[in-house]
Amino acid sequence: MYKNIFVNQCGYLPGMRKHVTIRTDKPVSFTVLKSSGACVYTGRADRRVENASAGETDYVGDFSAVTESGFYYIVADGLGESDTFAVGEDTYADLFRKSMTFFYLQRCGYDIPESAAGCYGHKACHTQIGHAFQSSETRDVTGGWHDAGDYGRYVGPGAMAVAQLLYAAERNEVLCNSYQCPERDGFATGSPDASTAAVSDYLEELKYELDWMMKMQREDGALYHKATCHNFCSFIMPEDETEEMVLSPVSVTATGDFAAVCAMAVRFYRKYDENYARRLEEASRKAYEAMKGMELSGGFKNPKEITTGEYGDVCDTDERYWAAAELYNAFGDEQYRTDFETIAREKIYQGYGWSDMGSYGNLAYLNTERPTDDTLREAIRQAMLSLADKLINIAEADGYGTALTEKQYIWGSNLSVANNGLHLYDAWKLTGEQKYLDAAAAQLHYLLGRNCMGLCFVTGCGTNAIKHPHHRPSGFRGKAMPGMLSGGPCSWIADETIKSMFTKEAHPAPARCLVDMTGSYSTNEVTIYWNSALLQLLSSVTA
Ligand code: G3I
Ligand code: 9MR
Ligand code: ZN
């Protein structure tokens, strides 16, 4: 039956604000029932929202009063029922484990045993030597995580993913320490087998990407933008992509992001491995120096021979901003401080995307224990709060509490949703005002099912999840790898598959422009940095 009642299908922590969205044009009463059928709560959905993004009228109700652990569903007269959802302290354990395991399963250049990965196990892939583009230089660039549904490895997005996962660890140590590499606990069972490892499996996984990024650093400190074949391959397993491995030219964005994330990583790894922390520091400082000497007007552009993901970014000032703040925080040199403050006095950057690094810079500056400028701190704080207030207003005009306007359903809109959640969380940290935390959590609820498509955007989680993501191993095996966040609705109608169904002129409302079909890479692909955003948000709002 067509669904009209929408909630987070994974569920809620007992103390969370809980809203239900009902697609209807008049106020209605609703009942929350235990999965056994017993009625536990009756409420009224009486807040009307004309929802432009979804092209519908919604009524919103509140059932925060339901706090007892259990499984529930919601019914309303004549409007059917919602998906089943949980309330409980461990509601998100499964989501966390699956979405974190994704990184392990994306490992490149590594024999992934079937015992740990089921049908996604495979032999070490992309072991070929890397060739610098139009140069005779070759180097070993094995390792790291495949970026997405394709098998490319891109430095900027990789750095962003690691930074977000480090924030997740910082904010919710208990959750992140609970992660066990599937080689330890088995893919299917997840049996708890307490680890005594010095470094947590979680940090060990992040190190897999950091190690690879270090291989992408040239002797002069600059970073190759990416390691990919010339073109995307077809839907084959990764070890069958055996074409030449090309290192695309160095870029400011890759170099700056790498400098920043290595500096950040120092404080996490120092406790376990002094040597590794020193290597990170050296690599970071060296990349920073290289970045300072680099100019690349217009940003990185694919040479015409290379057609894999471009990750072009015309503005590299925010990467410089993030790097300066992060190196100042980690190493304390006055130069880094001056560099950051000089840019920030011109403009305060914000953003958690793969091309917008401002907010990472702001957090590094606001959270450092080193001397900072009070006036600048206050200006950054104000900018962050004013962004959060804008987001709150947008979220209130959306029946699902989503902080996106109808124009913002772009490629990777689910990343924007998660990142908006992070901005709202930041505002909560700055003010302690509950409304910001509630709004942040609402972004998570959207991703997990409280949306107009009634879809849980994370594969293998919730009752009605994405089943056909644009992801080569999933496509090849005919079964979606669990724990992957889909890119989400994109109203551009940008790939062949969605174009075969809609046109730019005639398509459903923006928030419905997703087709759960393997071919639809503009709406239904997955990436490491969409999962990392999900994990940073999850760790933040559940800490
Ligand atoms: O910068 C413009 C902005 O000025 C303009 O207003 C806006 C219009 O909505 O477009 C902005 O640029 C877009 C950019 O995303 C910002 O979100 C580009 O047109 C758009 O093409 C770009 O989409 C990116 C997509 O690659 C295509 O380049 C996605 O963010 C990015 O996540 C995605 O990344 C791909 C990799 O290339 C390959 N691997 C898979 C991965 C996920 O699909
Ligand atoms: O699979 C590719 C995906 O990872 C990218 O995000 C997307 C856009 O760059 O491109 C996909 O590859 C497609 C290619 O661009 C066009 N031919 C079909 C490919 C998908 O099978
Ligand atoms: Zn590989």
Coordinates of C-alpha atoms and ligand atoms in Angstrom, one line a residue:
M1 CA 0.0 0.0 0.0
Y2 CA 1.1 3.6 -0.7
K3 CA 2.6 5.0 2.5
N4 CA 1.5 8.2 4.1
I5 CA 3.0 8.0 7.5
F6 CA 6.7 8.6 7.8
V7 CA 9.2 8.0 10.6
N8 CA 12.9 7.1 11.0
Q9 CA 12.7 3.4 10.2
C10 CA 15.8 2.5 12.3
G11 CA 14.2 4.3 15.2
Y12 CA 15.0 6.6 18.1
L13 CA 16.9 6.8 21.3
P14 CA 14.4 7.0 24.2
G15 CA 15.2 10.7 25.0
M16 CA 15.1 12.0 21.4
R17 CA 12.4 14.3 20.0
K18 CA 10.2 12.1 17.8
H19 CA 8.1 13.5 15.0
V20 CA 5.9 11.8 12.6
T21 CA 5.0 13.3 9.2
I22 CA 1.6 12.4 7.7
R23 CA 0.8 13.2 4.1
T24 CA -2.7 14.5 4.3
D25 CA -4.5 17.8 3.8
K26 CA -6.2 18.0 7.2
P27 CA -5.2 17.5 10.8
V28 CA -5.5 13.9 12.0
S29 CA -5.2 11.8 15.1
F30 CA -2.6 9.1 15.2
T31 CA -1.9 6.1 17.4
V32 CA 1.5 4.6 18.3
L33 CA 1.2 0.9 18.7
K34 CA 3.6 -1.7 20.0
S35 CA 4.5 -4.3 17.4
S36 CA 2.3 -6.7 19.4
G37 CA -0.6 -4.4 18.6
A38 CA -1.0 -2.7 22.0
C39 CA -1.8 1.0 21.8
V40 CA 0.8 3.1 23.8
Y41 CA 0.1 6.7 22.7
T42 CA -2.4 8.8 20.9
G43 CA -1.6 12.2 19.5
R44 CA -2.7 14.7 16.9
A45 CA -0.8 15.8 13.8
D46 CA -1.9 19.3 13.6
R47 CA 1.0 21.4 12.4
R48 CA 0.4 22.0 8.7
V49 CA 3.2 22.4 6.2
E50 CA 2.9 23.2 2.5
N51 CA 5.9 21.2 1.4
A52 CA 7.3 22.6 -1.8
S53 CA 10.2 20.2 -2.0
A54 CA 7.9 17.2 -1.9
G55 CA 5.0 18.8 -3.7
E56 CA 2.5 17.8 -1.0
T57 CA 0.7 19.0 2.1
D58 CA 2.0 17.5 5.4
Y59 CA 0.8 17.4 9.0
V60 CA 3.4 16.9 11.7
G61 CA 2.8 15.2 15.0
D62 CA 5.0 14.6 18.1
F63 CA 5.3 11.3 19.9
S64 CA 8.4 12.1 22.1
A65 CA 6.4 10.8 25.0
V66 CA 7.1 7.2 23.8
T67 CA 10.3 6.4 25.6
E68 CA 10.0 2.8 26.6
S69 CA 12.2 0.3 24.7
G70 CA 10.4 -1.7 22.1
F71 CA 9.2 -1.9 18.5
Y72 CA 6.4 0.3 17.3
Y73 CA 4.4 1.5 14.4
I74 CA 2.0 4.4 13.9
V75 CA -1.5 4.3 12.3
A76 CA -3.9 7.1 11.4
D77 CA -7.5 6.7 10.3
G78 CA -7.8 6.0 6.6
L79 CA -4.1 6.7 6.0
G80 CA -2.6 3.3 6.7
E81 CA 0.4 2.7 8.8
S82 CA 4.1 3.6 9.1
D83 CA 7.0 1.3 8.9
T84 CA 8.0 -0.5 12.1
F85 CA 10.7 1.3 14.1
A86 CA 12.6 0.8 17.4
V87 CA 13.0 2.9 20.5
G88 CA 15.9 1.9 22.7
E89 CA 19.4 2.7 23.8
D90 CA 21.0 0.4 21.2
T91 CA 18.8 1.5 18.3
Y92 CA 21.7 2.6 16.1
A93 CA 24.2 -0.2 16.8
D94 CA 23.4 -2.1 13.7
L95 CA 23.5 1.0 11.5
F96 CA 26.8 2.1 13.0
R97 CA 28.4 -1.3 12.5
K98 CA 27.2 -1.7 8.9
S99 CA 28.1 1.8 7.8
M100 CA 31.5 1.6 9.3
T101 CA 32.2 -1.8 7.9
F102 CA 31.6 -0.3 4.5
F103 CA 35.1 1.3 4.7
Y104 CA 36.7 -2.0 5.2
L105 CA 34.8 -3.5 2.3
Q106 CA 36.0 -0.5 0.1
R107 CA 39.6 -1.4 0.8
C108 CA 41.8 -1.4 -2.3
G109 CA 44.9 -3.5 -2.8
Y110 CA 43.9 -5.8 0.0
D111 CA 42.8 -9.5 0.0
I112 CA 39.4 -9.3 1.6
P113 CA 38.5 -12.8 2.8
E114 CA 35.1 -14.2 2.2
S115 CA 35.0 -15.2 5.9
A116 CA 34.9 -11.5 6.7
A117 CA 33.1 -10.1 3.7
G118 CA 30.7 -12.7 2.4
C119 CA 30.1 -12.3 -1.4
Y120 CA 32.0 -9.0 -1.3
G121 CA 35.3 -10.7 -0.6
H122 CA 37.9 -10.5 -3.4
K123 CA 41.6 -10.7 -4.2
A124 CA 43.8 -7.7 -3.8
C125 CA 42.9 -5.2 -6.6
H126 CA 44.7 -2.3 -8.3
T127 CA 48.1 -3.6 -7.5
Q128 CA 49.5 -2.2 -10.7
I129 CA 52.2 0.5 -10.4
G130 CA 51.1 4.1 -10.7
H131 CA 52.2 6.2 -13.6
A132 CA 52.3 9.9 -13.2
F133 CA 50.3 11.5 -16.1
Q134 CA 52.6 12.4 -19.0
S135 CA 55.7 11.7 -17.1
S136 CA 58.1 8.8 -16.7
E137 CA 57.7 8.7 -12.9
T138 CA 56.2 5.6 -11.4
R139 CA 55.3 4.8 -7.9
D140 CA 53.5 2.4 -5.6
V141 CA 50.1 3.9 -4.8
T142 CA 48.4 0.7 -3.6
G143 CA 46.0 0.9 -0.7
G144 CA 43.3 3.3 0.5
W145 CA 39.5 3.0 0.0
H146 CA 37.7 2.9 -3.3
D147 CA 35.9 6.3 -3.5
A148 CA 32.4 5.2 -4.3
G149 CA 30.5 3.1 -6.8
D150 CA 33.6 3.4 -9.0
Y151 CA 37.1 2.3 -8.1
G152 CA 38.8 5.6 -8.2
R153 CA 40.8 6.9 -5.3
Y154 CA 40.7 10.6 -4.9
V155 CA 42.8 12.4 -2.2
G156 CA 40.5 15.3 -1.4
P157 CA 37.4 13.2 -0.7
G158 CA 39.5 10.7 1.1
A159 CA 40.9 13.4 3.4
M160 CA 37.4 14.7 4.1
A161 CA 36.1 11.2 5.0
V162 CA 39.0 10.6 7.4
A163 CA 38.5 14.0 9.0
Q164 CA 34.8 13.3 9.5
L165 CA 35.5 9.9 11.0
L166 CA 38.0 11.4 13.4
Y167 CA 35.4 13.8 14.5
A168 CA 33.0 10.9 15.0
A169 CA 35.6 9.2 17.2
E170 CA 36.3 12.4 19.2
R171 CA 32.6 12.9 19.8
N172 CA 31.5 9.4 20.6
E173 CA 34.5 7.4 21.7
V174 CA 32.3 4.6 23.1
L175 CA 30.5 4.1 19.9
C176 CA 33.5 4.2 17.7
N177 CA 35.6 1.9 20.0
S178 CA 32.8 -0.6 19.7
Y179 CA 33.7 -1.1 16.0
Q180 CA 35.3 -4.4 15.2
C181 CA 37.0 -5.2 12.0
P182 CA 35.0 -7.9 10.3
E183 CA 38.0 -10.1 10.1
R184 CA 37.7 -10.2 13.9
D185 CA 33.9 -10.6 14.3
G186 CA 32.7 -12.0 11.0
F187 CA 30.6 -10.2 8.5
A188 CA 27.3 -12.0 9.2
T189 CA 27.3 -12.6 12.9
G190 CA 28.9 -9.6 14.5
S191 CA 29.6 -11.7 17.6
P192 CA 31.2 -9.6 20.4
D193 CA 34.8 -10.8 20.9
A194 CA 36.4 -8.2 23.0
S195 CA 39.5 -6.8 21.4
T196 CA 42.8 -6.1 23.2
A197 CA 44.5 -4.3 20.3
A198 CA 46.5 -1.3 21.2
V199 CA 44.9 0.8 18.5
S200 CA 41.2 0.4 18.1
D201 CA 40.0 -1.3 14.9
Y202 CA 38.3 2.0 14.1
L203 CA 41.6 4.0 14.0
E204 CA 43.2 1.0 12.3
E205 CA 40.7 1.4 9.5
L206 CA 41.3 5.1 9.1
K207 CA 45.0 4.5 9.0
Y208 CA 44.4 2.4 5.9
E209 CA 43.4 5.5 4.1
L210 CA 46.0 7.8 5.7
D211 CA 48.8 5.3 4.7
W212 CA 47.6 5.4 1.1
M213 CA 47.4 9.2 1.0
M214 CA 51.0 9.4 2.2
K215 CA 51.9 7.3 -0.9
M216 CA 50.2 10.0 -3.0
Q217 CA 52.6 12.7 -1.8
R218 CA 55.3 13.6 -4.1
E219 CA 58.9 14.3 -2.9
D220 CA 58.3 18.0 -3.1
G221 CA 55.3 17.7 -0.7
A222 CA 52.5 18.1 -3.2
L223 CA 49.8 15.5 -3.6
Y224 CA 48.6 13.9 -6.8
H225 CA 45.0 14.7 -7.2
K226 CA 43.8 11.1 -7.7
A227 CA 44.8 7.5 -8.7
T228 CA 42.4 6.1 -11.3
C229 CA 42.4 4.4 -14.6
H230 CA 41.8 6.7 -17.6
N231 CA 38.1 5.9 -17.7
F232 CA 35.5 4.3 -15.5
C233 CA 35.3 0.5 -16.0
S234 CA 32.1 -1.5 -16.4
F235 CA 30.3 -3.3 -13.6
I236 CA 33.1 -5.7 -12.8
M237 CA 34.8 -6.7 -9.5
P238 CA 37.8 -4.4 -8.6
E239 CA 40.6 -7.0 -9.2
D240 CA 39.3 -7.2 -12.8
E241 CA 40.0 -3.5 -13.5
T242 CA 43.6 -4.0 -14.6
E243 CA 44.2 -1.0 -17.0
E244 CA 47.0 1.4 -16.4
M245 CA 46.9 3.2 -13.0
V246 CA 47.3 6.9 -13.7
L247 CA 48.2 9.6 -11.2
S248 CA 46.5 12.8 -12.2
P249 CA 48.5 16.0 -11.8
V250 CA 48.9 17.5 -8.3
S251 CA 46.3 20.0 -7.0
V252 CA 46.1 22.6 -4.3
T253 CA 42.9 21.1 -2.9
A254 CA 44.4 17.6 -2.5
T255 CA 47.6 19.0 -1.0
G256 CA 45.8 21.3 1.4
D257 CA 43.3 18.7 2.5
F258 CA 46.0 16.2 3.1
A259 CA 48.1 18.7 5.1
A260 CA 45.0 19.3 7.3
V261 CA 43.9 15.8 7.9
C262 CA 47.4 14.6 8.7
A263 CA 47.8 17.4 11.3
M264 CA 44.4 16.4 12.7
A265 CA 45.3 12.7 12.8
V266 CA 48.4 13.4 14.9
R267 CA 46.5 13.9 18.1
F268 CA 44.6 10.6 17.7
Y269 CA 47.6 8.4 16.8
R270 CA 50.2 9.9 19.1
K271 CA 48.9 7.9 22.0
Y272 CA 49.5 4.6 20.3
D273 CA 52.5 5.1 18.0
E274 CA 54.9 8.0 18.4
N275 CA 56.7 7.1 15.1
Y276 CA 53.5 7.2 13.1
A277 CA 52.5 10.5 14.6
R278 CA 55.9 11.9 13.6
R279 CA 55.5 10.7 10.1
L280 CA 52.1 12.4 9.9
E281 CA 53.5 15.6 11.2
E282 CA 56.3 15.6 8.7
A283 CA 54.0 14.8 5.8
S284 CA 51.6 17.5 6.9
R285 CA 54.2 20.2 7.3
K286 CA 55.7 19.3 3.9
A287 CA 52.4 19.4 2.2
Y288 CA 51.6 22.7 3.7
E289 CA 54.9 24.2 2.4
A290 CA 54.1 22.8 -1.0
M291 CA 50.6 24.2 -0.9
K292 CA 51.9 27.7 -0.1
G293 CA 54.0 27.7 -3.2
M294 CA 51.2 26.4 -5.5
E295 CA 48.8 28.4 -7.6
L296 CA 46.3 26.7 -9.9
S297 CA 43.8 29.1 -11.2
G298 CA 40.4 27.6 -11.8
G299 CA 41.3 24.5 -9.8
F300 CA 42.0 21.0 -10.9
K301 CA 40.6 20.0 -14.3
N302 CA 40.7 16.5 -15.8
P303 CA 43.2 16.3 -18.7
K304 CA 41.2 15.2 -21.7
E305 CA 42.6 11.7 -21.6
I306 CA 41.2 11.1 -18.1
T307 CA 37.4 10.9 -17.6
T308 CA 37.0 9.6 -14.1
G309 CA 35.6 11.8 -11.2
E310 CA 37.0 15.3 -11.5
Y311 CA 36.4 16.7 -8.0
G312 CA 37.2 20.1 -9.5
D313 CA 36.9 23.0 -7.2
V314 CA 37.4 26.5 -8.4
C315 CA 38.1 28.0 -5.0
D316 CA 41.0 26.6 -3.0
T317 CA 41.0 29.3 -0.3
D318 CA 38.9 27.2 2.1
E319 CA 41.4 24.3 1.8
R320 CA 44.2 26.7 2.7
Y321 CA 42.0 28.0 5.5
W322 CA 41.4 24.5 6.9
A323 CA 45.0 23.5 6.6
A324 CA 46.3 26.6 8.4
A325 CA 43.9 26.2 11.3
E326 CA 44.6 22.5 11.7
L327 CA 48.4 22.9 11.5
Y328 CA 48.2 25.7 14.0
N329 CA 46.2 23.6 16.4
A330 CA 48.4 20.6 16.0
F331 CA 51.9 22.2 15.9
G332 CA 51.5 25.8 17.2
D333 CA 53.7 27.7 14.7
E334 CA 52.8 31.4 14.5
Q335 CA 53.0 31.2 10.7
Y336 CA 50.0 28.9 10.5
R337 CA 48.0 31.1 12.9
T338 CA 48.8 34.2 10.8
D339 CA 47.8 32.4 7.6
F340 CA 44.5 31.4 9.0
E341 CA 43.7 34.7 10.6
T342 CA 44.6 36.6 7.4
I343 CA 42.1 34.6 5.4
A344 CA 39.4 34.5 8.1
R345 CA 39.5 38.3 8.5
E346 CA 38.7 38.6 4.8
K347 CA 35.9 36.0 4.9
I348 CA 34.7 33.3 7.2
Y349 CA 34.3 30.1 5.3
Q350 CA 31.8 27.4 6.2
G351 CA 31.0 24.0 4.8
Y352 CA 31.6 20.3 5.4
G353 CA 31.5 19.2 1.7
W354 CA 34.3 17.6 -0.4
S355 CA 34.9 21.1 -1.8
D356 CA 33.9 23.2 1.2
M357 CA 36.2 22.8 4.1
G358 CA 35.5 26.0 6.0
S359 CA 33.7 24.5 8.9
Y360 CA 36.6 22.1 9.6
G361 CA 38.9 25.1 9.8
N362 CA 36.5 26.9 12.1
L363 CA 36.3 24.0 14.5
A364 CA 40.0 23.6 14.6
Y365 CA 40.4 27.3 15.4
L366 CA 37.6 27.5 18.0
N367 CA 38.7 24.3 19.7
T368 CA 42.4 24.9 19.9
E369 CA 43.9 25.5 23.4
R370 CA 46.5 27.8 21.8
P371 CA 46.1 31.6 21.8
T372 CA 43.5 32.9 19.4
D373 CA 42.0 36.3 18.6
D374 CA 38.9 37.0 20.6
T375 CA 37.3 39.3 18.0
L376 CA 37.8 36.7 15.3
R377 CA 36.5 33.9 17.5
E378 CA 33.3 35.8 18.1
A379 CA 32.9 36.6 14.4
I380 CA 33.2 32.9 13.6
R381 CA 30.8 31.9 16.3
Q382 CA 28.3 34.4 15.0
A383 CA 28.6 33.2 11.5
M384 CA 28.1 29.6 12.6
L385 CA 25.0 30.6 14.6
S386 CA 23.5 32.6 11.8
L387 CA 23.9 29.7 9.4
A388 CA 22.2 27.4 11.9
D389 CA 19.3 29.8 12.3
K390 CA 18.9 29.9 8.6
L391 CA 18.8 26.1 8.5
I392 CA 16.2 26.0 11.3
N393 CA 14.0 28.3 9.3
I394 CA 14.3 26.1 6.2
A395 CA 13.7 23.0 8.3
E396 CA 10.5 24.4 9.8
A397 CA 9.1 25.0 6.3
D398 CA 9.6 21.4 5.4
G399 CA 7.2 18.7 6.5
Y400 CA 10.1 16.3 7.3
G401 CA 12.2 18.8 9.2
T402 CA 14.8 18.7 6.4
A403 CA 17.0 21.8 6.2
L404 CA 17.0 21.8 2.4
T405 CA 15.1 24.2 0.1
E406 CA 13.4 22.8 -3.0
K407 CA 16.4 24.1 -5.1
Q408 CA 18.9 22.1 -3.0
Y409 CA 18.1 18.6 -4.2
I410 CA 21.4 18.4 -6.1
W411 CA 23.8 15.5 -6.7
G412 CA 24.6 14.1 -3.3
S413 CA 21.7 15.9 -1.6
N414 CA 22.0 13.4 1.3
L415 CA 25.5 14.8 2.0
S416 CA 24.0 18.3 2.2
V417 CA 21.4 16.9 4.6
A418 CA 24.0 15.3 6.8
N419 CA 26.2 18.3 6.7
N420 CA 23.3 20.6 7.7
G421 CA 22.9 18.3 10.6
L422 CA 26.5 19.0 11.6
H423 CA 26.1 22.7 11.3
L424 CA 23.0 22.5 13.6
Y425 CA 25.0 20.3 16.0
D426 CA 27.8 22.9 16.1
A427 CA 25.2 25.5 17.1
W428 CA 24.0 23.3 19.9
K429 CA 27.6 22.9 21.1
L430 CA 28.0 26.7 21.0
T431 CA 24.8 27.6 22.8
G432 CA 23.5 24.5 24.6
E433 CA 20.0 25.3 23.0
Q434 CA 18.1 22.1 22.6
K435 CA 16.3 23.2 19.4
Y436 CA 19.6 22.9 17.5
L437 CA 20.3 19.4 18.7
D438 CA 16.7 18.4 17.8
A439 CA 17.0 19.9 14.4
A440 CA 20.4 18.1 13.9
A441 CA 18.9 14.8 14.8
A442 CA 15.9 15.5 12.4
Q443 CA 18.4 15.4 9.5
L444 CA 19.4 11.9 10.6
H445 CA 15.7 10.9 10.8
Y446 CA 15.2 12.1 7.2
L447 CA 18.1 9.9 6.0
L448 CA 16.7 6.9 7.7
G449 CA 13.1 7.0 6.5
R450 CA 11.3 10.1 7.5
N451 CA 11.1 11.5 4.0
C452 CA 8.5 11.8 1.3
M453 CA 9.8 8.6 -0.5
G454 CA 9.5 6.6 2.7
L455 CA 12.9 5.2 1.9
C456 CA 15.7 4.4 4.3
F457 CA 18.6 5.8 2.3
V458 CA 21.1 3.4 3.9
T459 CA 21.2 -0.1 2.3
G460 CA 20.5 -3.0 4.6
C461 CA 19.0 -0.9 7.4
G462 CA 15.4 0.0 8.3
T463 CA 12.4 -1.7 6.7
N464 CA 12.3 -0.1 3.3
A465 CA 15.9 0.6 2.3
I466 CA 17.6 1.4 -1.0
K467 CA 18.2 -1.9 -2.8
H468 CA 19.9 -1.1 -6.1
P469 CA 22.7 1.4 -5.4
H470 CA 25.2 2.5 -8.1
H471 CA 28.0 0.4 -6.7
R472 CA 30.1 -1.9 -8.8
P473 CA 30.5 -4.8 -6.3
S474 CA 26.8 -4.7 -5.4
G475 CA 25.8 -4.6 -9.0
F476 CA 28.1 -7.4 -10.0
R477 CA 26.9 -9.6 -7.1
G478 CA 23.3 -8.6 -7.6
K479 CA 22.9 -7.7 -4.0
A480 CA 23.4 -4.4 -2.2
M481 CA 26.3 -4.2 0.1
P482 CA 24.8 -3.2 3.5
G483 CA 25.5 0.1 5.3
M484 CA 25.9 2.5 2.3
L485 CA 24.2 5.9 2.2
S486 CA 22.8 6.7 -1.2
G487 CA 23.4 10.1 -2.7
G488 CA 19.8 11.0 -2.5
P489 CA 17.3 12.9 -4.7
C490 CA 18.8 15.1 -7.4
S491 CA 16.4 17.1 -9.6
W492 CA 18.9 17.8 -12.3
I493 CA 17.9 14.6 -14.2
A494 CA 21.5 14.0 -14.9
D495 CA 22.2 10.3 -15.8
E496 CA 20.9 8.1 -18.6
T497 CA 18.8 5.9 -16.3
I498 CA 16.8 8.7 -14.7
K499 CA 16.6 10.5 -18.1
S500 CA 14.9 7.5 -19.5
M501 CA 12.1 8.1 -17.0
F502 CA 11.9 11.9 -16.6
T503 CA 13.0 15.0 -18.3
K504 CA 14.5 18.2 -17.0
E505 CA 11.2 19.9 -17.7
A506 CA 8.9 17.2 -16.5
H507 CA 9.9 15.4 -13.4
P508 CA 8.5 14.7 -9.9
A509 CA 8.9 17.2 -7.1
P510 CA 12.7 17.6 -6.2
A511 CA 12.6 15.5 -3.1
R512 CA 11.3 12.6 -5.2
C513 CA 13.9 12.7 -7.9
L514 CA 15.6 9.5 -7.0
V515 CA 15.2 6.1 -8.7
D516 CA 16.4 3.1 -6.9
M517 CA 18.1 1.7 -9.9
T518 CA 21.7 0.6 -10.4
G519 CA 22.2 2.9 -13.4
S520 CA 21.2 6.1 -11.6
Y521 CA 24.6 7.4 -10.5
S522 CA 23.3 11.0 -10.0
T523 CA 20.7 9.9 -7.5
N524 CA 21.7 6.5 -6.2
E525 CA 25.4 6.2 -6.0
V526 CA 27.3 5.8 -2.7
T527 CA 30.6 7.3 -1.6
I528 CA 33.0 7.1 1.4
Y529 CA 32.4 10.7 2.2
W530 CA 28.7 10.4 2.2
N531 CA 29.0 7.5 4.7
S532 CA 31.5 9.5 6.8
A533 CA 29.1 12.4 7.0
L534 CA 26.4 10.0 8.1
L535 CA 28.7 8.6 10.8
Q536 CA 29.9 12.0 12.0
L537 CA 26.2 13.0 12.4
L538 CA 25.2 9.8 14.0
S539 CA 28.1 9.9 16.5
S540 CA 27.4 13.5 17.3
V541 CA 23.7 13.4 18.0
T542 CA 23.8 10.1 19.9
A543 CA 26.7 10.9 22.2
Ligands
G3I1 O1 29.6 24.6 -8.3 C1 28.4 24.6 -8.9 C2 27.5 25.7 -8.4 O2 28.1 26.9 -8.7 C3 26.1 25.6 -9.0 O3 25.3 26.6 -8.4 C4 25.6 24.2 -8.8 C5 24.2 24.0 -9.4 O4 23.4 23.2 -8.6 O5 26.4 23.3 -9.3 C6 27.7 23.3 -8.6 O6 28.6 22.3 -9.0 C7 28.1 20.9 -8.9 C8 28.8 20.2 -7.7 O7 28.5 18.9 -7.7 C9 28.4 20.8 -6.4 O8 27.6 20.0 -5.7 C10 28.4 20.2 -10.2 O9 27.7 20.8 -11.2 C11 28.1 18.8 -10.0 O10 28.5 18.1 -11.2 C12 28.8 18.2 -8.8 O11 28.4 16.9 -8.6 C13 29.5 16.0 -8.2 C14 29.5 14.8 -9.2 O12 30.6 14.0 -8.8 C15 29.8 15.3 -10.6 O13 31.0 15.9 -10.7 C16 29.2 15.4 -6.8 O14 29.2 16.5 -5.9 C17 30.2 14.4 -6.5 O15 29.9 13.8 -5.3 C18 30.3 13.4 -7.6 O16 31.4 12.6 -7.3 C19 31.5 11.3 -8.0 C20 32.9 11.3 -8.5 O17 33.0 12.2 -9.5 C21 33.2 9.9 -9.0 N1 33.0 8.9 -8.0 C22 31.6 8.9 -7.6 C23 31.2 10.2 -7.0 C24 29.7 10.2 -6.5 O18 28.8 10.2 -7.5
9MR2 O1 30.1 4.7 -12.4 C1 30.5 6.1 -12.6 C2 30.2 6.9 -11.3 O2 31.0 6.4 -10.3 C3 30.3 8.3 -11.5 O3 29.8 9.0 -10.4 C4 29.6 8.8 -12.8 C5 29.7 10.2 -13.1 O4 31.0 10.6 -13.3 O5 30.0 8.0 -13.9 C6 29.7 6.7 -13.8 O6 30.2 6.0 -14.9 C7 29.3 6.2 -16.0 C8 29.9 7.1 -17.1 O7 30.1 8.4 -16.6 C9 29.0 7.1 -18.3 N1 28.8 5.8 -18.8 C10 28.2 4.9 -17.8 C11 29.0 4.8 -16.6 C12 28.2 4.0 -15.5 O8 28.2 2.7 -15.8
ZN3 ZN 41.1 -1.4 -5.8

